[in-house]
mmCIF file of C-alpha atoms and ligand atoms in Angstrom:
data_model
loop_
_atom_site.group_PDB
_atom_site.id
_atom_site.type_symbol
_atom_site.label_atom_id
_atom_site.label_comp_id
_atom_site.label_asym_id
_atom_site.label_seq_id
_atom_site.Cartn_x
_atom_site.Cartn_y
_atom_site.Cartn_z
ATOM 1 C CA MET A 214 18.197 -33.945 -29.363
ATOM 2 C CA SER A 215 18.133 -36.575 -32.303
ATOM 3 C CA LEU A 216 20.611 -36.445 -35.060
ATOM 4 C CA PHE A 217 17.788 -35.693 -37.503
ATOM 5 C CA ASN A 218 16.745 -32.643 -35.548
ATOM 6 C CA LYS A 219 20.387 -31.453 -35.428
ATOM 7 C CA VAL A 220 20.601 -31.715 -39.166
ATOM 8 C CA VAL A 221 17.256 -29.799 -39.628
ATOM 9 C CA ILE A 222 18.660 -26.985 -37.331
ATOM 10 C CA LEU A 223 21.965 -26.927 -39.363
ATOM 11 C CA PHE A 224 19.967 -26.289 -42.581
ATOM 12 C CA MET A 225 17.764 -23.639 -41.102
ATOM 13 C CA PRO A 226 20.073 -20.656 -41.983
ATOM 14 C CA LEU A 227 19.760 -21.845 -45.778
ATOM 15 C CA VAL A 228 15.957 -21.399 -45.728
ATOM 16 C CA PRO A 229 14.946 -18.204 -47.675
ATOM 17 C CA LYS A 230 13.982 -15.285 -45.408
ATOM 18 C CA PHE A 231 10.520 -14.915 -46.952
ATOM 19 C CA ILE A 232 9.687 -18.483 -45.792
ATOM 20 C CA VAL A 233 10.911 -17.868 -42.319
ATOM 21 C CA ARG A 234 8.876 -14.647 -42.348
ATOM 22 C CA GLN A 235 5.661 -16.641 -42.739
ATOM 23 C CA PHE A 236 6.540 -18.549 -39.576
ATOM 24 C CA SER A 237 7.687 -15.355 -37.800
ATOM 25 C CA LYS A 238 3.977 -14.231 -37.850
ATOM 26 C CA ARG A 239 3.238 -17.016 -35.334
ATOM 27 C CA TYR A 240 5.837 -15.835 -32.748
ATOM 28 C CA VAL A 241 6.305 -12.104 -33.532
ATOM 29 C CA ALA A 242 3.498 -9.560 -33.350
ATOM 30 C CA GLY A 243 4.906 -7.570 -36.321
ATOM 31 C CA ALA A 244 7.664 -5.119 -37.263
ATOM 32 C CA ARG A 245 5.953 -2.010 -35.817
ATOM 33 C CA LEU A 246 4.783 -0.929 -32.371
ATOM 34 C CA LYS A 247 1.275 -0.701 -33.743
ATOM 35 C CA ASP A 248 1.301 -4.417 -34.527
ATOM 36 C CA ALA A 249 2.322 -5.096 -30.914
ATOM 37 C CA VAL A 250 -0.494 -2.814 -29.635
ATOM 38 C CA ASP A 251 -3.128 -4.640 -31.730
ATOM 39 C CA ALA A 252 -1.791 -8.029 -30.585
ATOM 40 C CA VAL A 253 -1.811 -6.922 -26.886
ATOM 41 C CA LYS A 254 -5.449 -5.506 -27.305
ATOM 42 C CA ARG A 255 -6.484 -8.950 -28.653
ATOM 43 C CA LEU A 256 -4.849 -10.763 -25.748
ATOM 44 C CA ASN A 257 -6.228 -8.386 -23.108
ATOM 45 C CA LYS A 258 -9.755 -8.941 -24.452
ATOM 46 C CA ARG A 259 -9.230 -12.694 -23.934
ATOM 47 C CA GLY A 260 -8.099 -12.080 -20.251
ATOM 48 C CA PHE A 261 -4.391 -12.407 -20.804
ATOM 49 C CA MET A 262 -1.880 -9.756 -19.590
ATOM 50 C CA ALA A 263 1.048 -8.983 -21.715
ATOM 51 C CA THR A 264 4.678 -7.848 -21.757
ATOM 52 C CA MET A 265 6.126 -6.100 -24.879
ATOM 53 C CA ASP A 266 9.637 -6.822 -25.975
ATOM 54 C CA VAL A 267 11.403 -4.632 -28.653
ATOM 55 C CA LEU A 268 13.424 -7.234 -30.548
ATOM 56 C CA GLY A 269 17.147 -6.632 -30.508
ATOM 57 C CA GLU A 270 20.375 -7.894 -28.759
ATOM 58 C CA SER A 271 24.140 -7.725 -28.700
ATOM 59 C CA THR A 272 24.208 -4.029 -29.576
ATOM 60 C CA THR A 273 27.681 -2.713 -30.148
ATOM 61 C CA GLU A 274 27.056 0.996 -30.865
ATOM 62 C CA GLU A 275 26.190 3.343 -28.102
ATOM 63 C CA LYS A 276 24.066 5.443 -30.330
ATOM 64 C CA ARG A 277 21.998 2.400 -31.201
ATOM 65 C CA THR A 278 21.479 1.692 -27.585
ATOM 66 C CA ARG A 279 19.998 5.146 -27.050
ATOM 67 C CA GLU A 280 17.616 4.539 -29.939
ATOM 68 C CA TYR A 281 16.398 1.437 -28.098
ATOM 69 C CA VAL A 282 15.884 3.473 -25.055
ATOM 70 C CA GLU A 283 13.752 5.951 -26.999
ATOM 71 C CA GLU A 284 11.774 3.073 -28.384
ATOM 72 C CA TYR A 285 11.120 1.690 -24.967
ATOM 73 C CA LEU A 286 9.909 5.091 -23.640
ATOM 74 C CA SER A 287 7.463 5.383 -26.613
ATOM 75 C CA VAL A 288 6.262 1.827 -25.789
ATOM 76 C CA LEU A 289 5.634 2.772 -22.251
ATOM 77 C CA GLN A 290 3.918 6.037 -23.242
ATOM 78 C CA THR A 291 1.716 4.018 -25.771
ATOM 79 C CA ILE A 292 0.803 1.376 -23.216
ATOM 80 C CA ASP A 293 -0.369 4.197 -20.842
ATOM 81 C CA GLN A 294 -2.265 6.013 -23.651
ATOM 82 C CA GLU A 295 -3.963 2.877 -24.919
ATOM 83 C CA GLU A 296 -4.700 1.741 -21.307
ATOM 84 C CA LEU A 297 -3.170 -1.746 -22.063
ATOM 85 C CA ASP A 298 -2.693 -4.387 -19.347
ATOM 86 C CA CYS A 299 0.977 -4.728 -20.314
ATOM 87 C CA ASN A 300 4.460 -4.099 -19.099
ATOM 88 C CA VAL A 301 7.864 -4.336 -20.898
ATOM 89 C CA SER A 302 10.723 -6.746 -21.074
ATOM 90 C CA LEU A 303 14.218 -5.880 -22.292
ATOM 91 C CA LYS A 304 17.565 -7.367 -22.788
ATOM 92 C CA PRO A 305 20.732 -5.982 -21.267
ATOM 93 C CA THR A 306 22.946 -6.636 -24.332
ATOM 94 C CA GLN A 307 20.475 -4.676 -26.372
ATOM 95 C CA LEU A 308 20.891 -1.770 -24.086
ATOM 96 C CA GLY A 309 24.680 -1.638 -23.961
ATOM 97 C CA LEU A 310 25.897 -4.408 -21.695
ATOM 98 C CA LEU A 311 28.621 -5.494 -24.318
ATOM 99 C CA ILE A 312 29.831 -1.886 -24.418
ATOM 100 C CA SER A 313 29.952 -1.190 -20.706
ATOM 101 C CA ALA A 314 27.864 -2.182 -17.487
ATOM 102 C CA ASP A 315 27.571 1.409 -16.623
ATOM 103 C CA LEU A 316 26.022 2.447 -19.983
ATOM 104 C CA CYS A 317 23.665 -0.479 -19.698
ATOM 105 C CA TYR A 318 22.652 0.526 -16.099
ATOM 106 C CA GLU A 319 22.025 4.103 -17.107
ATOM 107 C CA ASN A 320 20.005 3.140 -20.189
ATOM 108 C CA ILE A 321 17.730 0.731 -18.206
ATOM 109 C CA LYS A 322 17.420 3.269 -15.381
ATOM 110 C CA ILE A 323 16.004 5.809 -17.810
ATOM 111 C CA ILE A 324 13.293 3.198 -18.814
ATOM 112 C CA VAL A 325 12.533 2.009 -15.208
ATOM 113 C CA GLU A 326 12.169 5.737 -14.216
ATOM 114 C CA LYS A 327 9.677 6.304 -16.996
ATOM 115 C CA ALA A 328 7.819 3.105 -16.073
ATOM 116 C CA LYS A 329 7.680 4.207 -12.433
ATOM 117 C CA ALA A 330 6.151 7.594 -13.482
ATOM 118 C CA LEU A 331 3.505 5.668 -15.448
ATOM 119 C CA ASN A 332 2.896 3.143 -12.752
ATOM 120 C CA ASN A 333 4.321 0.372 -14.940
ATOM 121 C CA PHE A 334 7.016 -2.328 -14.666
ATOM 122 C CA VAL A 335 10.198 -3.387 -16.345
ATOM 123 C CA ARG A 336 11.407 -7.057 -16.663
ATOM 124 C CA ILE A 337 15.084 -7.603 -17.261
ATOM 125 C CA ASP A 338 15.437 -10.714 -19.365
ATOM 126 C CA MET A 339 18.533 -13.031 -18.672
ATOM 127 C CA GLU A 340 20.838 -13.718 -21.556
ATOM 128 C CA ASP A 341 23.754 -16.149 -21.801
ATOM 129 C CA SER A 342 25.876 -17.054 -18.822
ATOM 130 C CA SER A 343 28.551 -14.464 -19.658
ATOM 131 C CA CYS A 344 25.960 -11.815 -18.767
ATOM 132 C CA THR A 345 24.590 -13.348 -15.564
ATOM 133 C CA SER A 346 26.718 -11.707 -12.898
ATOM 134 C CA SER A 347 26.652 -8.216 -14.459
ATOM 135 C CA THR A 348 22.833 -8.547 -15.099
ATOM 136 C CA ILE A 349 22.273 -9.379 -11.508
ATOM 137 C CA ASP A 350 24.564 -6.419 -10.326
ATOM 138 C CA ILE A 351 22.446 -4.056 -12.501
ATOM 139 C CA TYR A 352 19.218 -5.483 -11.154
ATOM 140 C CA LYS A 353 20.513 -5.092 -7.587
ATOM 141 C CA LYS A 354 21.515 -1.529 -8.086
ATOM 142 C CA LEU A 355 18.177 -0.613 -9.671
ATOM 143 C CA ARG A 356 16.251 -2.374 -6.934
ATOM 144 C CA GLU A 357 17.862 -0.204 -4.329
ATOM 145 C CA GLN A 358 15.933 2.820 -5.830
ATOM 146 C CA PHE A 359 12.941 1.208 -7.600
ATOM 147 C CA ASP A 360 10.354 -1.392 -6.741
ATOM 148 C CA ASN A 361 9.074 -1.690 -10.346
ATOM 149 C CA VAL A 362 11.846 -3.770 -11.872
ATOM 150 C CA GLY A 363 12.326 -7.559 -11.917
ATOM 151 C CA LEU A 364 14.824 -10.023 -13.027
ATOM 152 C CA VAL A 365 14.797 -13.377 -14.783
ATOM 153 C CA LEU A 366 16.351 -16.437 -13.228
ATOM 154 C CA GLN A 367 17.263 -19.594 -15.293
ATOM 155 C CA ALA A 368 16.576 -23.029 -13.750
ATOM 156 C CA TYR A 369 19.181 -24.776 -15.825
ATOM 157 C CA LEU A 370 22.133 -22.803 -14.310
ATOM 158 C CA ARG A 371 23.764 -24.550 -11.313
ATOM 159 C CA ARG A 372 24.382 -21.185 -9.708
ATOM 160 C CA THR A 373 20.840 -19.970 -9.670
ATOM 161 C CA ILE A 374 19.839 -21.316 -6.171
ATOM 162 C CA ASP A 375 22.622 -19.318 -4.713
ATOM 163 C CA ASP A 376 21.629 -16.220 -6.641
ATOM 164 C CA LEU A 377 18.081 -16.633 -5.549
ATOM 165 C CA LEU A 378 19.042 -17.083 -1.873
ATOM 166 C CA ASP A 379 21.210 -13.944 -2.105
ATOM 167 C CA LEU A 380 18.602 -11.850 -3.819
ATOM 168 C CA THR A 381 15.671 -12.737 -1.564
ATOM 169 C CA THR A 382 17.233 -11.229 1.569
ATOM 170 C CA GLN A 383 15.191 -8.251 0.118
ATOM 171 C CA LYS A 384 11.788 -8.367 -1.464
ATOM 172 C CA SER A 385 12.355 -9.491 -5.024
ATOM 173 C CA ASN A 386 10.440 -9.946 -8.233
ATOM 174 C CA PHE A 387 11.507 -12.818 -10.538
ATOM 175 C CA ARG A 388 10.559 -14.519 -13.701
ATOM 176 C CA ILE A 389 11.706 -18.222 -13.542
ATOM 177 C CA CYS A 390 12.223 -19.993 -16.720
ATOM 178 C CA LYS A 391 14.304 -23.095 -17.906
ATOM 179 C CA GLY A 392 16.773 -21.015 -19.891
ATOM 180 C CA ILE A 393 17.226 -20.839 -23.669
ATOM 181 C CA TYR A 394 20.943 -20.539 -24.380
ATOM 182 C CA VAL A 395 23.300 -23.434 -25.025
ATOM 183 C CA GLU A 396 25.495 -23.686 -21.921
ATOM 184 C CA PRO A 397 28.232 -26.155 -21.016
ATOM 185 C CA ARG A 398 27.552 -28.863 -18.536
ATOM 186 C CA PHE A 399 30.106 -27.512 -16.156
ATOM 187 C CA ILE A 400 27.742 -24.600 -15.310
ATOM 188 C CA ALA A 401 24.310 -25.840 -16.441
ATOM 189 C CA TYR A 402 22.146 -28.918 -15.819
ATOM 190 C CA LYS A 403 21.654 -30.916 -18.991
ATOM 191 C CA ASP A 404 19.067 -33.512 -17.932
ATOM 192 C CA PRO A 405 15.535 -32.196 -18.727
ATOM 193 C CA HIS A 406 14.069 -33.912 -15.663
ATOM 194 C CA LEU A 407 16.623 -32.321 -13.308
ATOM 195 C CA ILE A 408 15.956 -28.881 -14.883
ATOM 196 C CA ASN A 409 12.213 -29.323 -14.101
ATOM 197 C CA GLU A 410 13.146 -30.418 -10.583
ATOM 198 C CA ASN A 411 15.362 -27.393 -10.080
ATOM 199 C CA PHE A 412 12.583 -25.126 -11.489
ATOM 200 C CA ALA A 413 10.227 -26.413 -8.914
ATOM 201 C CA TYR A 414 12.827 -26.073 -6.123
ATOM 202 C CA LEU A 415 13.555 -22.442 -7.155
ATOM 203 C CA LEU A 416 9.948 -21.592 -7.373
ATOM 204 C CA GLU A 417 9.141 -23.030 -4.079
ATOM 205 C CA THR A 418 12.072 -21.215 -2.384
ATOM 206 C CA ALA A 419 11.284 -17.895 -4.058
ATOM 207 C CA LEU A 420 7.589 -17.988 -3.110
ATOM 208 C CA LYS A 421 8.303 -19.065 0.534
ATOM 209 C CA ARG A 422 10.659 -16.059 0.720
ATOM 210 C CA LYS A 423 7.789 -13.804 -0.400
ATOM 211 C CA SER A 424 9.015 -12.961 -3.816
ATOM 212 C CA TYR A 425 6.590 -12.311 -6.654
ATOM 213 C CA VAL A 426 7.190 -14.924 -9.356
ATOM 214 C CA GLY A 427 6.397 -15.104 -12.978
ATOM 215 C CA ILE A 428 6.239 -18.742 -13.827
ATOM 216 C CA ALA A 429 7.469 -18.825 -17.425
ATOM 217 C CA THR A 430 6.932 -22.266 -19.107
ATOM 218 C CA HIS A 431 4.924 -24.222 -21.660
ATOM 219 C CA ASP A 432 5.865 -27.538 -20.082
ATOM 220 C CA GLU A 433 2.751 -28.813 -18.445
ATOM 221 C CA LYS A 434 4.956 -30.944 -15.954
ATOM 222 C CA VAL A 435 6.372 -27.697 -14.665
ATOM 223 C CA VAL A 436 2.899 -26.040 -14.567
ATOM 224 C CA TRP A 437 1.696 -29.027 -12.559
ATOM 225 C CA HIS A 438 4.521 -28.536 -9.996
ATOM 226 C CA ALA A 439 3.756 -24.879 -9.840
ATOM 227 C CA LEU A 440 0.105 -25.458 -9.176
ATOM 228 C CA ARG A 441 1.028 -28.019 -6.424
ATOM 229 C CA ILE A 442 3.319 -25.321 -4.809
ATOM 230 C CA ILE A 443 0.685 -22.635 -5.040
ATOM 231 C CA GLU A 444 -1.866 -24.848 -3.372
ATOM 232 C CA GLN A 445 0.545 -26.066 -0.711
ATOM 233 C CA LEU A 446 1.612 -22.482 0.168
ATOM 234 C CA ASN A 447 -2.000 -21.313 0.054
ATOM 235 C CA LEU A 448 -1.033 -18.317 -2.150
ATOM 236 C CA ARG A 449 -3.294 -15.532 -3.376
ATOM 237 C CA LYS A 450 -3.684 -15.022 -7.142
ATOM 238 C CA GLU A 451 -1.744 -11.730 -6.753
ATOM 239 C CA ASP A 452 1.342 -13.439 -5.386
ATOM 240 C CA TYR A 453 2.406 -15.054 -8.732
ATOM 241 C CA GLU A 454 1.574 -15.196 -12.449
ATOM 242 C CA PHE A 455 2.095 -17.643 -15.251
ATOM 243 C CA GLN A 456 3.960 -16.474 -18.378
ATOM 244 C CA MET A 457 4.106 -17.786 -21.908
ATOM 245 C CA LEU A 458 5.560 -16.860 -25.292
ATOM 246 C CA TYR A 459 3.339 -15.283 -27.882
ATOM 247 C CA GLY A 460 2.192 -18.063 -30.290
ATOM 248 C CA VAL A 461 3.256 -21.088 -28.154
ATOM 249 C CA ASP A 462 0.612 -23.558 -26.846
ATOM 250 C CA GLU A 463 -2.350 -21.331 -26.598
ATOM 251 C CA LEU A 464 -4.479 -24.263 -25.308
ATOM 252 C CA LEU A 465 -2.260 -24.570 -22.248
ATOM 253 C CA GLY A 466 -2.599 -20.833 -21.731
ATOM 254 C CA ALA A 467 -6.411 -21.041 -21.952
ATOM 255 C CA ILE A 468 -6.401 -23.927 -19.487
ATOM 256 C CA ILE A 469 -4.313 -21.909 -16.939
ATOM 257 C CA VAL A 470 -6.684 -18.860 -17.219
ATOM 258 C CA LYS A 471 -9.799 -20.909 -17.014
ATOM 259 C CA ALA A 472 -8.544 -22.341 -13.755
ATOM 260 C CA GLY A 473 -8.491 -18.817 -12.472
ATOM 261 C CA HIS A 474 -4.766 -17.957 -12.600
ATOM 262 C CA ARG A 475 -3.188 -14.875 -14.168
ATOM 263 C CA LEU A 476 -1.229 -15.390 -17.343
ATOM 264 C CA ARG A 477 1.028 -12.868 -19.020
ATOM 265 C CA ILE A 478 2.014 -13.317 -22.741
ATOM 266 C CA TYR A 479 5.499 -12.235 -23.939
ATOM 267 C CA VAL A 480 4.827 -10.187 -27.146
ATOM 268 C CA PRO A 481 8.002 -9.431 -29.130
ATOM 269 C CA TYR A 482 7.930 -7.017 -32.121
ATOM 270 C CA GLY A 483 10.380 -5.095 -34.208
ATOM 271 C CA LYS A 484 12.496 -5.098 -37.335
ATOM 272 C CA GLU A 485 14.931 -7.591 -35.807
ATOM 273 C CA TRP A 486 12.531 -10.492 -35.961
ATOM 274 C CA TYR A 487 14.733 -12.811 -37.963
ATOM 275 C CA ALA A 488 17.237 -13.689 -35.161
ATOM 276 C CA TYR A 489 14.434 -14.172 -32.667
ATOM 277 C CA VAL A 490 12.500 -16.495 -34.922
ATOM 278 C CA MET A 491 15.468 -18.468 -35.912
ATOM 279 C CA ARG A 492 16.201 -19.169 -32.140
ATOM 280 C CA ARG A 493 12.601 -20.257 -31.675
ATOM 281 C CA LEU A 494 12.804 -22.697 -34.510
ATOM 282 C CA LYS A 495 16.077 -24.074 -33.268
ATOM 283 C CA GLU A 496 14.353 -24.680 -29.956
ATOM 284 C CA ASN A 497 11.542 -26.552 -31.741
ATOM 285 C CA PRO A 498 13.017 -28.553 -34.701
ATOM 286 C CA THR A 499 9.545 -30.012 -35.379
ATOM 287 C CA ILE A 500 8.388 -26.587 -36.484
ATOM 288 C CA ALA A 501 11.759 -26.022 -38.206
ATOM 289 C CA MET A 502 11.000 -29.101 -40.334
ATOM 290 C CA TYR A 503 7.779 -27.506 -41.585
ATOM 291 C CA VAL A 504 9.811 -24.541 -42.658
ATOM 292 C CA ILE A 505 12.181 -26.707 -44.555
ATOM 293 C CA LYS A 506 9.290 -28.653 -46.158
ATOM 294 C CA ALA A 507 7.804 -25.384 -47.339
ATOM 295 C CA LEU A 508 10.964 -24.950 -49.411
ATOM 296 C CA PHE A 509 9.606 -27.674 -51.623
ATOM 297 C CA THR A 510 6.071 -26.538 -51.940
ATOM 298 C CA LYS A 511 4.575 -23.514 -53.654
ATOM 299 C CA LYS A 512 2.480 -22.567 -50.694
ATOM 300 C CA TYR A 513 4.440 -19.456 -49.711
ATOM 301 C CA LYS A 514 4.848 -16.386 -51.809
ATOM 302 C CA GLU A 515 7.513 -13.771 -51.190
ATOM 303 C CA ASP A 516 6.134 -10.527 -49.749
HETATM 304 C C1 FAD B 1243 7.465 -15.530 -20.963
HETATM 305 C C2 FAD B 1243 8.831 -16.198 -21.165
HETATM 306 C C3 FAD B 1243 9.954 -15.404 -21.022
HETATM 307 C C4 FAD B 1243 11.229 -16.023 -21.248
HETATM 308 N N1 FAD B 1243 12.303 -15.292 -20.982
HETATM 309 C C5 FAD B 1243 13.590 -15.889 -20.983
HETATM 310 C C6 FAD B 1243 14.747 -15.215 -20.578
HETATM 311 O O1 FAD B 1243 14.743 -14.064 -20.175
HETATM 312 N N2 FAD B 1243 15.872 -15.888 -20.722
HETATM 313 C C7 FAD B 1243 16.005 -17.269 -21.209
HETATM 314 O O2 FAD B 1243 17.132 -17.743 -21.215
HETATM 315 N N3 FAD B 1243 14.945 -17.917 -21.545
HETATM 316 C C8 FAD B 1243 13.678 -17.360 -21.433
HETATM 317 N N4 FAD B 1243 12.582 -17.873 -21.869
HETATM 318 C C9 FAD B 1243 12.700 -19.168 -22.552
HETATM 319 C C10 FAD B 1243 12.681 -20.389 -21.588
HETATM 320 O O3 FAD B 1243 13.907 -20.329 -20.776
HETATM 321 C C11 FAD B 1243 12.671 -21.736 -22.350
HETATM 322 O O4 FAD B 1243 13.668 -21.968 -23.167
HETATM 323 C C12 FAD B 1243 11.324 -21.914 -23.173
HETATM 324 O O5 FAD B 1243 10.270 -21.385 -22.458
HETATM 325 C C13 FAD B 1243 11.127 -23.401 -23.301
HETATM 326 O O6 FAD B 1243 10.983 -24.133 -22.110
HETATM 327 P P1 FAD B 1243 9.586 -24.550 -21.524
HETATM 328 O O7 FAD B 1243 9.575 -24.405 -19.990
HETATM 329 O O8 FAD B 1243 8.522 -24.062 -22.244
HETATM 330 O O9 FAD B 1243 9.745 -26.156 -21.608
HETATM 331 P P2 FAD B 1243 10.029 -27.090 -22.954
HETATM 332 O O10 FAD B 1243 10.106 -28.453 -22.370
HETATM 333 O O11 FAD B 1243 11.241 -26.639 -23.757
HETATM 334 O O12 FAD B 1243 8.783 -26.898 -23.853
HETATM 335 C C14 FAD B 1243 7.535 -27.412 -23.473
HETATM 336 C C15 FAD B 1243 6.708 -27.515 -24.676
HETATM 337 O O13 FAD B 1243 6.513 -26.279 -25.328
HETATM 338 C C16 FAD B 1243 6.969 -26.290 -26.568
HETATM 339 N N5 FAD B 1243 7.674 -25.087 -26.820
HETATM 340 C C17 FAD B 1243 8.489 -24.487 -25.916
HETATM 341 N N6 FAD B 1243 8.948 -23.367 -26.389
HETATM 342 C C18 FAD B 1243 8.556 -23.238 -27.710
HETATM 343 C C19 FAD B 1243 8.672 -22.358 -28.725
HETATM 344 N N7 FAD B 1243 9.415 -21.284 -28.558
HETATM 345 N N8 FAD B 1243 8.001 -22.658 -29.888
HETATM 346 C C20 FAD B 1243 7.238 -23.664 -30.032
HETATM 347 N N9 FAD B 1243 6.990 -24.594 -29.104
HETATM 348 C C21 FAD B 1243 7.682 -24.384 -27.899
HETATM 349 C C22 FAD B 1243 7.808 -27.460 -26.719
HETATM 350 O O14 FAD B 1243 7.863 -28.035 -28.020
HETATM 351 C C23 FAD B 1243 7.307 -28.443 -25.789
HETATM 352 O O15 FAD B 1243 6.295 -29.232 -26.336
HETATM 353 C C24 FAD B 1243 11.384 -17.333 -21.601
HETATM 354 C C25 FAD B 1243 10.193 -18.089 -21.727
HETATM 355 C C26 FAD B 1243 8.914 -17.584 -21.561
HETATM 356 C C27 FAD B 1243 7.703 -18.467 -21.635
#
């Protein structure tokens, strides 16, 4: 990352919240469940599947984790009532991982049970490397009882191929992505080209071992590798899906769907939109630059 981009990122927390809010509209469906439902209805109409994410992470109060469980239960109920083509994604630290692994497991289990009853599916997002082993353990324990739960694997982690080989002794369901957290070189690949190579290697290994894979990327080079692997393994459309984030490179999404592949859009919503949007902006300093420019124009009004 260039020095200029680093400076842009450094200044981001100084940008007034109401300006960041304008940009949040691109990445976050809204603050309420109804906003997410409306967004998913629009996506479904265009032929995209969706996964809803209730924004929130690093919860330190047990009571708050229970509230998130309740929220996820009503999300699942609403998806069912509204007949949406949509599942849910959740974060272990939102559901208590920083308090205790047992609490987190129990909380996620309640959500997975409800999803099972409604014939739906739960994806466990992967957070920073301090959470990797405990998240995998929770997934393994859940997977012993439920087939409607899946895990995320990050291509930038050196350990991921070993995790994948271990997990694919059983039938598994993964989302593979590059990984979003800042990790030390000791445990994570830093070279973007190598991360792409590892993504392709993990994807091919998982698919050959009959796992279902959500291929989560907006990088056309990775999409190209995925299409090559899908073709070479002669896979059916039901054996995999592409996944992208709400508001990112819709043209690439349309190209993927037009070519006959399934694509799921990750739709976050909730009151805790600020942390999520700041992370997105840090990932993409070009957009962050627009936010900072907006500081010096009168285009945005506080709402
Ligand atoms: C559905 C989905 C779920 C994810 N779940 C997780 C998870 O559980 N754990 C985790 O660590 N990471 C997760 N990620 C994030 C992922 O790890 C990457 O950080 C992110 O997708 C960027 O990598 P990329 O493959 O798109 O390639 P990049 O090379 O980073 O991006 C390719 C292109 O897309 C643009 N782009 C990428 N992301 C954004 C963005 N947010 N806003 C604007 N433009 C963007 C870039 O500018 C670039 O032009 C998820 C991503 C997706 C799509």
